[in-house]
Coordinates of C-alpha atoms in Angstrom, one line a residue:
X1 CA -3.1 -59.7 -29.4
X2 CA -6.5 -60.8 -28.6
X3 CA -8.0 -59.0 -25.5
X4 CA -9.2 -62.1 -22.9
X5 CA -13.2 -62.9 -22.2
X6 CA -13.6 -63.0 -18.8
X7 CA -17.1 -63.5 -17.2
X8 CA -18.5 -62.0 -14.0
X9 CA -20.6 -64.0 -11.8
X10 CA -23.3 -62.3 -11.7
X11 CA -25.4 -61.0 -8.4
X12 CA -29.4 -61.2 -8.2
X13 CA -31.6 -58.5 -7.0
X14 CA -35.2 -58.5 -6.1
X15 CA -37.9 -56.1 -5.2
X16 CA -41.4 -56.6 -4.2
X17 CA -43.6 -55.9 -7.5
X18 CA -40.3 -55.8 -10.2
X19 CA -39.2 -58.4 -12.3
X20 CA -35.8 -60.1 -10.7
X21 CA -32.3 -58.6 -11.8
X22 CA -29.0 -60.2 -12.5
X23 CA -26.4 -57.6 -12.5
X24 CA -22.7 -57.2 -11.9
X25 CA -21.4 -53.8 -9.8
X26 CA -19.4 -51.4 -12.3
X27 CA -16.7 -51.2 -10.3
X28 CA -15.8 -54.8 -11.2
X29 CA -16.2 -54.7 -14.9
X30 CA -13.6 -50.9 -14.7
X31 CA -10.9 -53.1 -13.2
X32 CA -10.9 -55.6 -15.4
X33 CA -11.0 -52.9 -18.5
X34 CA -8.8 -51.1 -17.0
X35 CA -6.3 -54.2 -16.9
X36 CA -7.0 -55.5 -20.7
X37 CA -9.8 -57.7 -20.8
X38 CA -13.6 -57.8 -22.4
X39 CA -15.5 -58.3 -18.9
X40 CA -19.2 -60.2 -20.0
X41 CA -21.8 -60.8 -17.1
X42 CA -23.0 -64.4 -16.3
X43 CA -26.4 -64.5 -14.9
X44 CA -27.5 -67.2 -13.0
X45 CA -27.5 -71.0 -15.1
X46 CA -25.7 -73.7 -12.9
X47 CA -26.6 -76.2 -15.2
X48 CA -25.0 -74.2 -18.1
X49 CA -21.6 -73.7 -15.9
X50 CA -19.5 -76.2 -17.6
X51 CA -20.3 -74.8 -20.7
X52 CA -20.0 -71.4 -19.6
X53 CA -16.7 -71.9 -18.8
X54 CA -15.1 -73.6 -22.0
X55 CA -16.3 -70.9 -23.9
X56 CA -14.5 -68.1 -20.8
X57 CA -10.2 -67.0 -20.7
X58 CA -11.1 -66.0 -17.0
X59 CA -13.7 -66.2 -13.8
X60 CA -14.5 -63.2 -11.4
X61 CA -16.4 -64.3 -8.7
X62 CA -17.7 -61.4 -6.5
X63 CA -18.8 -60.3 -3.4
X64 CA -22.3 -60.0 -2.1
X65 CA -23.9 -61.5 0.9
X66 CA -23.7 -64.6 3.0
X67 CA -24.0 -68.0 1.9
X68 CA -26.3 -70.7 3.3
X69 CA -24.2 -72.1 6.2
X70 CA -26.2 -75.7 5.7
X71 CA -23.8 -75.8 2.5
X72 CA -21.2 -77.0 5.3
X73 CA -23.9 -78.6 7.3
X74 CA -24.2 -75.6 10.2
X75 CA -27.5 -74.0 12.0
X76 CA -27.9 -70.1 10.1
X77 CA -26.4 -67.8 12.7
X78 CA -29.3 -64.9 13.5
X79 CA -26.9 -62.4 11.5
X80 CA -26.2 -64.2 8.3
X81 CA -27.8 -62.2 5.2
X82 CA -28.2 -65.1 2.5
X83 CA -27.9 -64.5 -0.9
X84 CA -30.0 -65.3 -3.3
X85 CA -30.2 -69.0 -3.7
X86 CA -29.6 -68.8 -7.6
X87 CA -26.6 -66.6 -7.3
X88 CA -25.4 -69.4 -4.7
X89 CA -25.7 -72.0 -7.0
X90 CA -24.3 -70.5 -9.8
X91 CA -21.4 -69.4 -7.9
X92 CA -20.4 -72.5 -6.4
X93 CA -20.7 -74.6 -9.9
X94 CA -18.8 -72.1 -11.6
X95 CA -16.2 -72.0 -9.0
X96 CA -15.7 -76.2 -9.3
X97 CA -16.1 -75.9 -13.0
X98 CA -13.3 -73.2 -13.6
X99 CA -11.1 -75.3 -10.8
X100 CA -11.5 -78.5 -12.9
X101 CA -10.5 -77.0 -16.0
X102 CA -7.7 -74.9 -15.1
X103 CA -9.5 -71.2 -15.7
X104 CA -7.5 -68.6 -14.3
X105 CA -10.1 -67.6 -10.9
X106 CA -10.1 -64.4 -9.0
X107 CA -12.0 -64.6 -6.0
X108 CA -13.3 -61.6 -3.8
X109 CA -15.0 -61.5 -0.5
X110 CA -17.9 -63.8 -1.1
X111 CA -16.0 -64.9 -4.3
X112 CA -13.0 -66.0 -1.5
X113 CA -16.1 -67.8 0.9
X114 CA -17.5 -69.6 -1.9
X115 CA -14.4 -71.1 -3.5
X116 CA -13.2 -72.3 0.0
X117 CA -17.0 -73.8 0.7
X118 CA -16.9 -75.1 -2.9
X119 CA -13.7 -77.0 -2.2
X120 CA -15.1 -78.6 0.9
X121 CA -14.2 -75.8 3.7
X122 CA -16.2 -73.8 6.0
X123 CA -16.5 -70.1 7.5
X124 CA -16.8 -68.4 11.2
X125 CA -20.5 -67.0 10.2
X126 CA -20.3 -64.3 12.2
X127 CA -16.8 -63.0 13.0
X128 CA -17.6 -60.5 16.1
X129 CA -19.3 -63.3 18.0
X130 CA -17.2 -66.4 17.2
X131 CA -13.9 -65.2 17.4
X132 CA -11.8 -62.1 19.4
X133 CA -10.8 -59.0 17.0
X134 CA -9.9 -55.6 17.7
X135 CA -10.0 -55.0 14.1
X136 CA -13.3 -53.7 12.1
X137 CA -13.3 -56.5 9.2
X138 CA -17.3 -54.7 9.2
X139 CA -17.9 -51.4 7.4
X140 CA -20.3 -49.9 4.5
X141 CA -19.2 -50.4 0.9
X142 CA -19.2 -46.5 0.3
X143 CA -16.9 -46.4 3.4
X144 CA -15.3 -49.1 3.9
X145 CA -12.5 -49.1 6.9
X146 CA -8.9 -50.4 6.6
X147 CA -6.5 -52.8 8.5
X148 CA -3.2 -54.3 7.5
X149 CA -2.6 -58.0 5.9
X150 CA 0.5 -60.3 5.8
X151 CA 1.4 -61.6 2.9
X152 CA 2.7 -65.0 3.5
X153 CA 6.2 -65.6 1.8
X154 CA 6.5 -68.4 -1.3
X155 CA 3.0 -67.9 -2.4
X156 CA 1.6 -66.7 -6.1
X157 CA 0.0 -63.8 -4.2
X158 CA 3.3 -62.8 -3.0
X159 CA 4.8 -62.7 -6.1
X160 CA 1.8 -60.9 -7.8
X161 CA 2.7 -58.3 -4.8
X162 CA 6.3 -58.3 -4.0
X163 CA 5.4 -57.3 -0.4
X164 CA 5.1 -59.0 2.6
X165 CA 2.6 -56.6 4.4
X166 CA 0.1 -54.5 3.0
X167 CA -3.0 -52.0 4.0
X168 CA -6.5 -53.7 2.6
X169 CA -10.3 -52.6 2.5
X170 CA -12.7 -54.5 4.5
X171 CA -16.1 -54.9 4.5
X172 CA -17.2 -58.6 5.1
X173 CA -18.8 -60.2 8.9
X174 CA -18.1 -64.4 7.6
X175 CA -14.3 -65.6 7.1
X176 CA -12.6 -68.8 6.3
X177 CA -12.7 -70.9 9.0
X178 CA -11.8 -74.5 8.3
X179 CA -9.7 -74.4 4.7
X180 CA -11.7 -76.6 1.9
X181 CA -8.7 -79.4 0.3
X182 CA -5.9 -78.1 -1.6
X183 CA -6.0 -74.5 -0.6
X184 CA -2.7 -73.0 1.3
X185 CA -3.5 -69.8 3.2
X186 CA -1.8 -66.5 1.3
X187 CA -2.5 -63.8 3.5
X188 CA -3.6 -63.1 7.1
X189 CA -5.0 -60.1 9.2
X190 CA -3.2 -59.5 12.2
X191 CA -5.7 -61.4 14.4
X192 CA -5.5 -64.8 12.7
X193 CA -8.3 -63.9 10.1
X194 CA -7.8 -65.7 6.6
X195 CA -7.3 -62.8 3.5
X196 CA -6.3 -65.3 0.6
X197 CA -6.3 -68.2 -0.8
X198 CA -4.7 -70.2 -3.6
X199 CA -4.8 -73.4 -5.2
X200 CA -1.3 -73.8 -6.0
X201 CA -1.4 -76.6 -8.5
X202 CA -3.4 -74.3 -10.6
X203 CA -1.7 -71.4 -12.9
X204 CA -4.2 -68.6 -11.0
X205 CA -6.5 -69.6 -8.9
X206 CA -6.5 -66.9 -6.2
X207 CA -9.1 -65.4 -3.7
X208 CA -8.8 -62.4 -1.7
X209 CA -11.4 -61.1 1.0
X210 CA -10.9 -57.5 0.4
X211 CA -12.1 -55.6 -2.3
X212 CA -9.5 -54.9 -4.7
X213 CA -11.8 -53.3 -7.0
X214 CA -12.4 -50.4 -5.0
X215 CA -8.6 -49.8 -4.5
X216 CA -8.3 -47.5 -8.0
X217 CA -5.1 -46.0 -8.4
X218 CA -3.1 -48.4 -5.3
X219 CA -0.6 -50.4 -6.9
X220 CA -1.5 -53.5 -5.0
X221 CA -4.8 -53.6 -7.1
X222 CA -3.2 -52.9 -10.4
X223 CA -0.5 -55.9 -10.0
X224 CA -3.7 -58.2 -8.8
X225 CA -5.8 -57.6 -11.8
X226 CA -2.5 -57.5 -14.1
X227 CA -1.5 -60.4 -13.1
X228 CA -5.0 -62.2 -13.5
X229 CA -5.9 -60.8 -16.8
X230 CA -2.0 -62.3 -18.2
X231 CA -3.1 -65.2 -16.6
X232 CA -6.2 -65.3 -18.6
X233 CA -4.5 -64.1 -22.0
X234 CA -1.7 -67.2 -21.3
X235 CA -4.5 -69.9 -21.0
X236 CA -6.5 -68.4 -24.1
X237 CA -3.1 -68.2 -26.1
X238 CA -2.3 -71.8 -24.8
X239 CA -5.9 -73.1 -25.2
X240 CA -5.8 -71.3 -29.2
X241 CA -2.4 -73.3 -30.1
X242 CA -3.7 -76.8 -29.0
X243 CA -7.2 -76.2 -31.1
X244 CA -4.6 -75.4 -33.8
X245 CA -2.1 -78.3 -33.6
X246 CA -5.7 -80.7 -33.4
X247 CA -7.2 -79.0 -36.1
X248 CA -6.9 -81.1 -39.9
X249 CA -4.9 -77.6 -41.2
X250 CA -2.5 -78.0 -38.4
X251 CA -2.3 -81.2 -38.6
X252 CA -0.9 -80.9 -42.6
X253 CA 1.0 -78.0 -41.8
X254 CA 3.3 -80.3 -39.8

């Protein structure tokens, strides 16, 4: 059986007197190895994303920094770190292409923030001054504290998981504030902040704001990427049999 293609979104870094990179963090492409698929890095092209993404079995989109709060028509809080404007646009584009088409979608951090702002929702840009917490959603990717999440009932996630609470990694300052249209909330910290997302109309379109990637040997990670990379072989399996049955052979054959 066919391993599935799945792309990365990829991230954009620049330093004074260096050519720009585009570049996707290891730790992404491991866990989608690790789980069966041929992970390939998509650099910045938002005109090219429709295209992109007919040719894709599955989406990544990753974390990073802050989007531009004018996406959602809001003044830049002083502490929002933007991302690179290219990265943004590819992001978002990819994020309404794959949703349009039915590609099976994992979201992380950013990748949560962007396809709730892609599908018309906003964020709190900066949690410790907009809302009351006594939990550290902040903390350094190399050390990243931890805090507990509900798993709401009924939802894909908590199939994926088969448990109603579980202990997460954290390291984001923006959440979901206002949820964009046809999104139902899968997962909550204990003071109210938004840890998933799904479109349930779709076969696997899911966002988390924790960083499953960086959970290597929890079970909670494993089932997550399992369950996504299935996803992705079922829609290339799927998508393979319909090119079949409209292809002239196929059409002889029957």
């Amino acid at each position: 059986m066919p391993k599935p293609i799945i792309g990365i979104g990829a991230d954009v870094h620049v330093a004074s007197g260096k050519r720009d990179r585009a570049f996707a963090y290891t730790t992404y492409v491991d866990a989608l190895r690790r789980a069966g698929a041929v992970p390939v890095v998509i650099p910045p092209q938002p005109e090219n994303a429709a295209a992109v993404i007919e040719n894709l079995d599955g989406l990544v989109l990753a974390g990073g920094f802050d989007g531009d709060p004018a996406l959602y028509g809001e003044k830049r809080h002083p502490s929002v770190e933007p991302m690179d404007v290219r990265r943004q646009e590819n992001d978002l584009a990819l994020a309404r292409a794959a949703r349009e088409r039915g590609i099976p979608t994992l979201g992380i951090c950013l990748g949560l923030q962007m396809m709730n702002v892609a599908g018309g929702g906003t964020l709190f840009q900066d949690i410790d001054s907009q809302m009351k917490t006594h939990i550290r959603h902040v903390s350094e990717p190399e050390n990243r504290a931890r805090h507990a999440v509900a798993i709401r009932p009924g939802t894909h996630l908590a199939s994926i998981l088969r448990e109603n609470e579980m202990e997460v990694n954290s390291s984001h300052h923006q959440a979901i504030r206002n949820v964009g249209e046809g999104f139902r909330v899968t997962a909550e910290a204990p003071d109210g902040i938004v840890e998933g997302l799904e479109d349930p109309r779709l076969p696997f379109y899911v966002g988390v704001q924790w960083h499953p990637e960086d959970m290597v040997g929890e079970t909670s990670a494993a089932k997550l990427f399992g369950a996504f990379v299935a996803a992705a072989r079922d829609f290339a399996e799927a998508r393979n049999r319909q090119a079949e049955e409209l292809s002239p052979a196929g059409s002889m054959g029957a």
